[in-house]
GROMACS .gro file of C-alpha atoms in nm:
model
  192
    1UNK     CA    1  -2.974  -8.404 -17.341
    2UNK     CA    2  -3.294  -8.507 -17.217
    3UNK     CA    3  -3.153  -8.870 -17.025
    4UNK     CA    4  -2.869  -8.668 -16.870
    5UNK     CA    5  -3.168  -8.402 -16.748
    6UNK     CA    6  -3.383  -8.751 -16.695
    7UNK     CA    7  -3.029  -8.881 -16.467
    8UNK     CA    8  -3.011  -8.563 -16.258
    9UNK     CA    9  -3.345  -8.544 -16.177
   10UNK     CA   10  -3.348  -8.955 -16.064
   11UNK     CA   11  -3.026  -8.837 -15.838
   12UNK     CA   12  -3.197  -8.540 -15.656
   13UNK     CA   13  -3.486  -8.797 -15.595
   14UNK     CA   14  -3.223  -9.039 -15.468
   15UNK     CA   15  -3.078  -8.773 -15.268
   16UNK     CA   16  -3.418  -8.591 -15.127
   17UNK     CA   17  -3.545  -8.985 -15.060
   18UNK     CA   18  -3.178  -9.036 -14.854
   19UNK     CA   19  -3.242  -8.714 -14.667
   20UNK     CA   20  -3.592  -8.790 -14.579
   21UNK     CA   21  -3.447  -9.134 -14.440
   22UNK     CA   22  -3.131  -8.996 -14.221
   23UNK     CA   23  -3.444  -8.700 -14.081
   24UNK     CA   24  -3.652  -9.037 -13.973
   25UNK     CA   25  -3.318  -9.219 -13.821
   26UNK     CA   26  -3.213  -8.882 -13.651
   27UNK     CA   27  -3.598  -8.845 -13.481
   28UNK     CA   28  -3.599  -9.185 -13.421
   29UNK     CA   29  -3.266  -9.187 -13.243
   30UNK     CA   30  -3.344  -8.873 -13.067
   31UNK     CA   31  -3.606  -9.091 -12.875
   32UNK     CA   32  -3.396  -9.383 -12.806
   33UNK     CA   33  -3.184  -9.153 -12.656
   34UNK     CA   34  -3.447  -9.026 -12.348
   35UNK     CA   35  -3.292  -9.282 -12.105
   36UNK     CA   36  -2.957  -9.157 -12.154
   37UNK     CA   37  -3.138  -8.830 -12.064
   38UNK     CA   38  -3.292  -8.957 -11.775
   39UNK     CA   39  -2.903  -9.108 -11.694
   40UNK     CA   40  -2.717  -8.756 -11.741
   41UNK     CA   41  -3.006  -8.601 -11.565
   42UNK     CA   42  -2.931  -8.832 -11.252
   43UNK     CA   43  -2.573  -8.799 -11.266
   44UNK     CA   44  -2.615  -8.454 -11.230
   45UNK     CA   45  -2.858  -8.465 -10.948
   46UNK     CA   46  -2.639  -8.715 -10.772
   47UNK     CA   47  -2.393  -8.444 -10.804
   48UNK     CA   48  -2.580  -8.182 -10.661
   49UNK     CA   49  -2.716  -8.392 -10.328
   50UNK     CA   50  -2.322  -8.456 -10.311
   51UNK     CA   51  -2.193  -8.151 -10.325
   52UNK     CA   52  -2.445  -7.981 -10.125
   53UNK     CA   53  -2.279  -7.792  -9.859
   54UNK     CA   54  -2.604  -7.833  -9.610
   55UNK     CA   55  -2.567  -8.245  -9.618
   56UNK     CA   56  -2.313  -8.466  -9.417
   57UNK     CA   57  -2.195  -8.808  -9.298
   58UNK     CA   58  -2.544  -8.798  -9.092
   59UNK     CA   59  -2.732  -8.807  -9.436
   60UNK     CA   60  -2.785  -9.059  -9.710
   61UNK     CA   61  -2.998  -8.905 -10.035
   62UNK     CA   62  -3.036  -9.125 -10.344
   63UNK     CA   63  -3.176  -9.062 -10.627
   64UNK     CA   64  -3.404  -9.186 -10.953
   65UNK     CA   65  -3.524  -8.997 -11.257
   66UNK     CA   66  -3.764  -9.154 -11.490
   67UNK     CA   67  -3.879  -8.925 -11.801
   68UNK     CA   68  -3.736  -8.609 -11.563
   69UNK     CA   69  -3.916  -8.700 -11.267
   70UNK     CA   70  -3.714  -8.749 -11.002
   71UNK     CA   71  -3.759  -8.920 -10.644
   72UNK     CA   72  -3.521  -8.804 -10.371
   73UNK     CA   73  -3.514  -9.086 -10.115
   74UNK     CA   74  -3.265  -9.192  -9.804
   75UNK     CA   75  -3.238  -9.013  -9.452
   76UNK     CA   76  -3.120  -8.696  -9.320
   77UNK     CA   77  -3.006  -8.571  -8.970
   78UNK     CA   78  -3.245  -8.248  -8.998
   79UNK     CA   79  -3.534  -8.142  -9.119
   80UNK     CA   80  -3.426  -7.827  -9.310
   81UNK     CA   81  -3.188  -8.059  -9.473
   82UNK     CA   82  -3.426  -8.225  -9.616
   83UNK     CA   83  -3.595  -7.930  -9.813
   84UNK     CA   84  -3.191  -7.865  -9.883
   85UNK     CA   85  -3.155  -8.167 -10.089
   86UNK     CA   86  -3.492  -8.128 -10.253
   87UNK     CA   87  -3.443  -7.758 -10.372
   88UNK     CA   88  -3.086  -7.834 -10.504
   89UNK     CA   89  -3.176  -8.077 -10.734
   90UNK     CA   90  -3.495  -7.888 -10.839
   91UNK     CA   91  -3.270  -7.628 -10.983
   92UNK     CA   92  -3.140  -7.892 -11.241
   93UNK     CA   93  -3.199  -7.801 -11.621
   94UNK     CA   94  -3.469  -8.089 -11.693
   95UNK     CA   95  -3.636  -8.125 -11.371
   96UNK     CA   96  -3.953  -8.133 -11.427
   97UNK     CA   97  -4.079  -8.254 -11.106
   98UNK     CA   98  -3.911  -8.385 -10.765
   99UNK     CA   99  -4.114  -8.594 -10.522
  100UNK     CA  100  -3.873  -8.597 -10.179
  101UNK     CA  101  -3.938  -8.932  -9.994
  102UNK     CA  102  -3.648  -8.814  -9.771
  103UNK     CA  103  -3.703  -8.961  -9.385
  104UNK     CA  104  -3.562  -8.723  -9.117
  105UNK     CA  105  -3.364  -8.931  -8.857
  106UNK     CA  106  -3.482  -8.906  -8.473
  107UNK     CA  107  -3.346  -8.582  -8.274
  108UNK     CA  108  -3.371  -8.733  -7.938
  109UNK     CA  109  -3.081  -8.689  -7.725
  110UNK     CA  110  -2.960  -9.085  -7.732
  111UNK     CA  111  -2.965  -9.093  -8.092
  112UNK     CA  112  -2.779  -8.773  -8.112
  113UNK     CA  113  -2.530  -8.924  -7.846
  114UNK     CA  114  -2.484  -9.230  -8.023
  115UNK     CA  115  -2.466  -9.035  -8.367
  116UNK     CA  116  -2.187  -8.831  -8.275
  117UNK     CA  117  -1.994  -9.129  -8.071
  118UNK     CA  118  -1.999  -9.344  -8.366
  119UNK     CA  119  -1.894  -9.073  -8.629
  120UNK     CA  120  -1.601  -9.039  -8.338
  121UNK     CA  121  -1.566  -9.436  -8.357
  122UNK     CA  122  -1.509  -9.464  -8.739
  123UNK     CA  123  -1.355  -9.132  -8.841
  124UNK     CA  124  -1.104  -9.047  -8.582
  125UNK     CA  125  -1.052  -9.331  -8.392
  126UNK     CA  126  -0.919  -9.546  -8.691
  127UNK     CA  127  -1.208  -9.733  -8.775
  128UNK     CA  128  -1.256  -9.625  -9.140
  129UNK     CA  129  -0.916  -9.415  -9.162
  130UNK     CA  130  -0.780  -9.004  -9.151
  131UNK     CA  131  -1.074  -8.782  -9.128
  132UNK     CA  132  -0.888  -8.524  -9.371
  133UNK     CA  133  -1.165  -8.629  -9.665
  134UNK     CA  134  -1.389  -8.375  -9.811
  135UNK     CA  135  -1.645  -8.693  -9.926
  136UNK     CA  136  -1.751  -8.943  -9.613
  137UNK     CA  137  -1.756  -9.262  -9.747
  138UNK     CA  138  -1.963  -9.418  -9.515
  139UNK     CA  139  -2.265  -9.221  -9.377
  140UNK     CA  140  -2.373  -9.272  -9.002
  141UNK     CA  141  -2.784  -9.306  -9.025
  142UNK     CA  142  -2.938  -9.325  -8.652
  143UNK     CA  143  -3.291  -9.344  -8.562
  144UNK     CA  144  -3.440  -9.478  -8.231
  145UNK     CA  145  -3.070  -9.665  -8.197
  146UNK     CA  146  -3.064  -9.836  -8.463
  147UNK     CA  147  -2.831  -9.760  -8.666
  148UNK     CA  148  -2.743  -9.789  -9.080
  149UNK     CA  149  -2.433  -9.728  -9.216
  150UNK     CA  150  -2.423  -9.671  -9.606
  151UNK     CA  151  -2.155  -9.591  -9.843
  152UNK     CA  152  -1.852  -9.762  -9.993
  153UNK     CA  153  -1.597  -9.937  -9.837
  154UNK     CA  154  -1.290 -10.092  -9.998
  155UNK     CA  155  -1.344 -10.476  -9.916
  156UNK     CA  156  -1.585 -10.693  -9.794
  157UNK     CA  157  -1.423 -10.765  -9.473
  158UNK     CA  158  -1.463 -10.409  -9.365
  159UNK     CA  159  -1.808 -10.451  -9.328
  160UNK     CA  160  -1.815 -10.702  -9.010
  161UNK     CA  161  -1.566 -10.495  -8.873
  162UNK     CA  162  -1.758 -10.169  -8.883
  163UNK     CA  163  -2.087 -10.354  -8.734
  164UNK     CA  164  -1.875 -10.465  -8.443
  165UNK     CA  165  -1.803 -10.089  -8.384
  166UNK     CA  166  -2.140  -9.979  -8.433
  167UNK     CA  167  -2.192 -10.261  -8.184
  168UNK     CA  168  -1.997 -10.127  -7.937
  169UNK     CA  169  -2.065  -9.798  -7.969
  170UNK     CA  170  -2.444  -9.870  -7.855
  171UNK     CA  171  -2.656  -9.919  -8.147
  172UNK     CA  172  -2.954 -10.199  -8.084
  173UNK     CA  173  -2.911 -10.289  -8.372
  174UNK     CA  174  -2.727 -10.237  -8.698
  175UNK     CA  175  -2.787 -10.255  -9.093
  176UNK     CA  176  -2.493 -10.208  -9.359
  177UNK     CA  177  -2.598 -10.065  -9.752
  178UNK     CA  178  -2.218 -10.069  -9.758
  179UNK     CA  179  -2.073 -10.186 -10.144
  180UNK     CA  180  -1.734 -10.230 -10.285
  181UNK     CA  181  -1.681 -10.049 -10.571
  182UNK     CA  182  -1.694 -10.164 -10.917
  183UNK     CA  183  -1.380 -10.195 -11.092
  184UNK     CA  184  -1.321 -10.205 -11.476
  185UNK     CA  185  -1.213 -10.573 -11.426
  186UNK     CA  186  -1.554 -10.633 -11.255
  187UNK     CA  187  -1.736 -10.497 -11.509
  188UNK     CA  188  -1.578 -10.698 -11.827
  189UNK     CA  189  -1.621 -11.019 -11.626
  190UNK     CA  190  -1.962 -10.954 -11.541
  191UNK     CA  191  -2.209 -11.189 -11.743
  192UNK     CA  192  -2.475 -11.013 -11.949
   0.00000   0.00000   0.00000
């Protein structure tokens, strides 16, 4: 009687011990897991400068999050849409902090001009496609003429070919963030 009491007793110790392990694993996972935090918590700002109603093709915000601070950086057309982006993702459950390093693009009337004839240039006049898109792929940046254009295009070869229109549309000078995107195939070739 006494070794199968002895045998139960060892087994709840082997049991309580087990627990006490899978509670360390669990906290110990739960911190491993703060960059995938930091990850879900930039997705969803990312989401939130994009589907802002305020911003455009004339604006470019990117984003970073370490430990749920997050830097808002890139250019916009206006000031207000600045403080736009900023109070959008500020909303976010797990914000605890955004630092907006936003630049607000020049209003004088050339860049303005040049703004609007290039948007003209690329979205209507064929040079990046139909304008019936509810996302701008590329986004027209334009500050004391020069101009960026940033986005995604679908091949390399697109990119000399929008330069040459932002060439000839007036810009002094031009700078592409453009990038293909990543495709699955990409991805499982790509060495570690």
């Amino acid at each position: 009687m006494k070794t199968k009491h002895a045998a139960a007793s060892l087994n709840g110790g082997w049991r309580a011990l087990a627990g006490l392990l899978l509670v360390g694993t669990l906290q110990a996972s739960a911190d491993d897991i703060q960059p995938s935090g930091d990850d879900q918590l930039r997705r969803a700002a990312e989401e939130a400068v994009r589907s802002n109603p305020f911003l455009g093709v004339f604006d470019h915000v990117l984003v970073e999050v370490n430990g749920g601070q997050v830097r808002l950086w890139g250019s916009v057309e206006q000031r207000c849409r600045r403080e736009k982006a900023a109070s959008s993702v500020a909303r976010l459950s797990g914000v605890l902090d955004v630092q907006n390093d936003i630049e607000v693009q020049s209003s004088a009337p050339e860049d303005v001009m040049l703004r609007r004839r290039l948007f003209e240039r690329l979205y209507y006049d064929g040079g990046i496609g139909g304008n019936d898109r509810l996302e701008w792929p590329v986004r027209i940046l334009v500050s004391h003429g020069r101009v960026t254009l940033a986005g995604e295009i679908t091949e390399n070869a697109e990119r000399e070919r929008l330069e040459a229109i932002a060439q000839s549309a007036g810009a002094r000078f031009v700078e592409t963030r453009l990038q293909t995107p990543i495709t699955p195939t990409q991805v499982a070739a790509s060495p570690d």
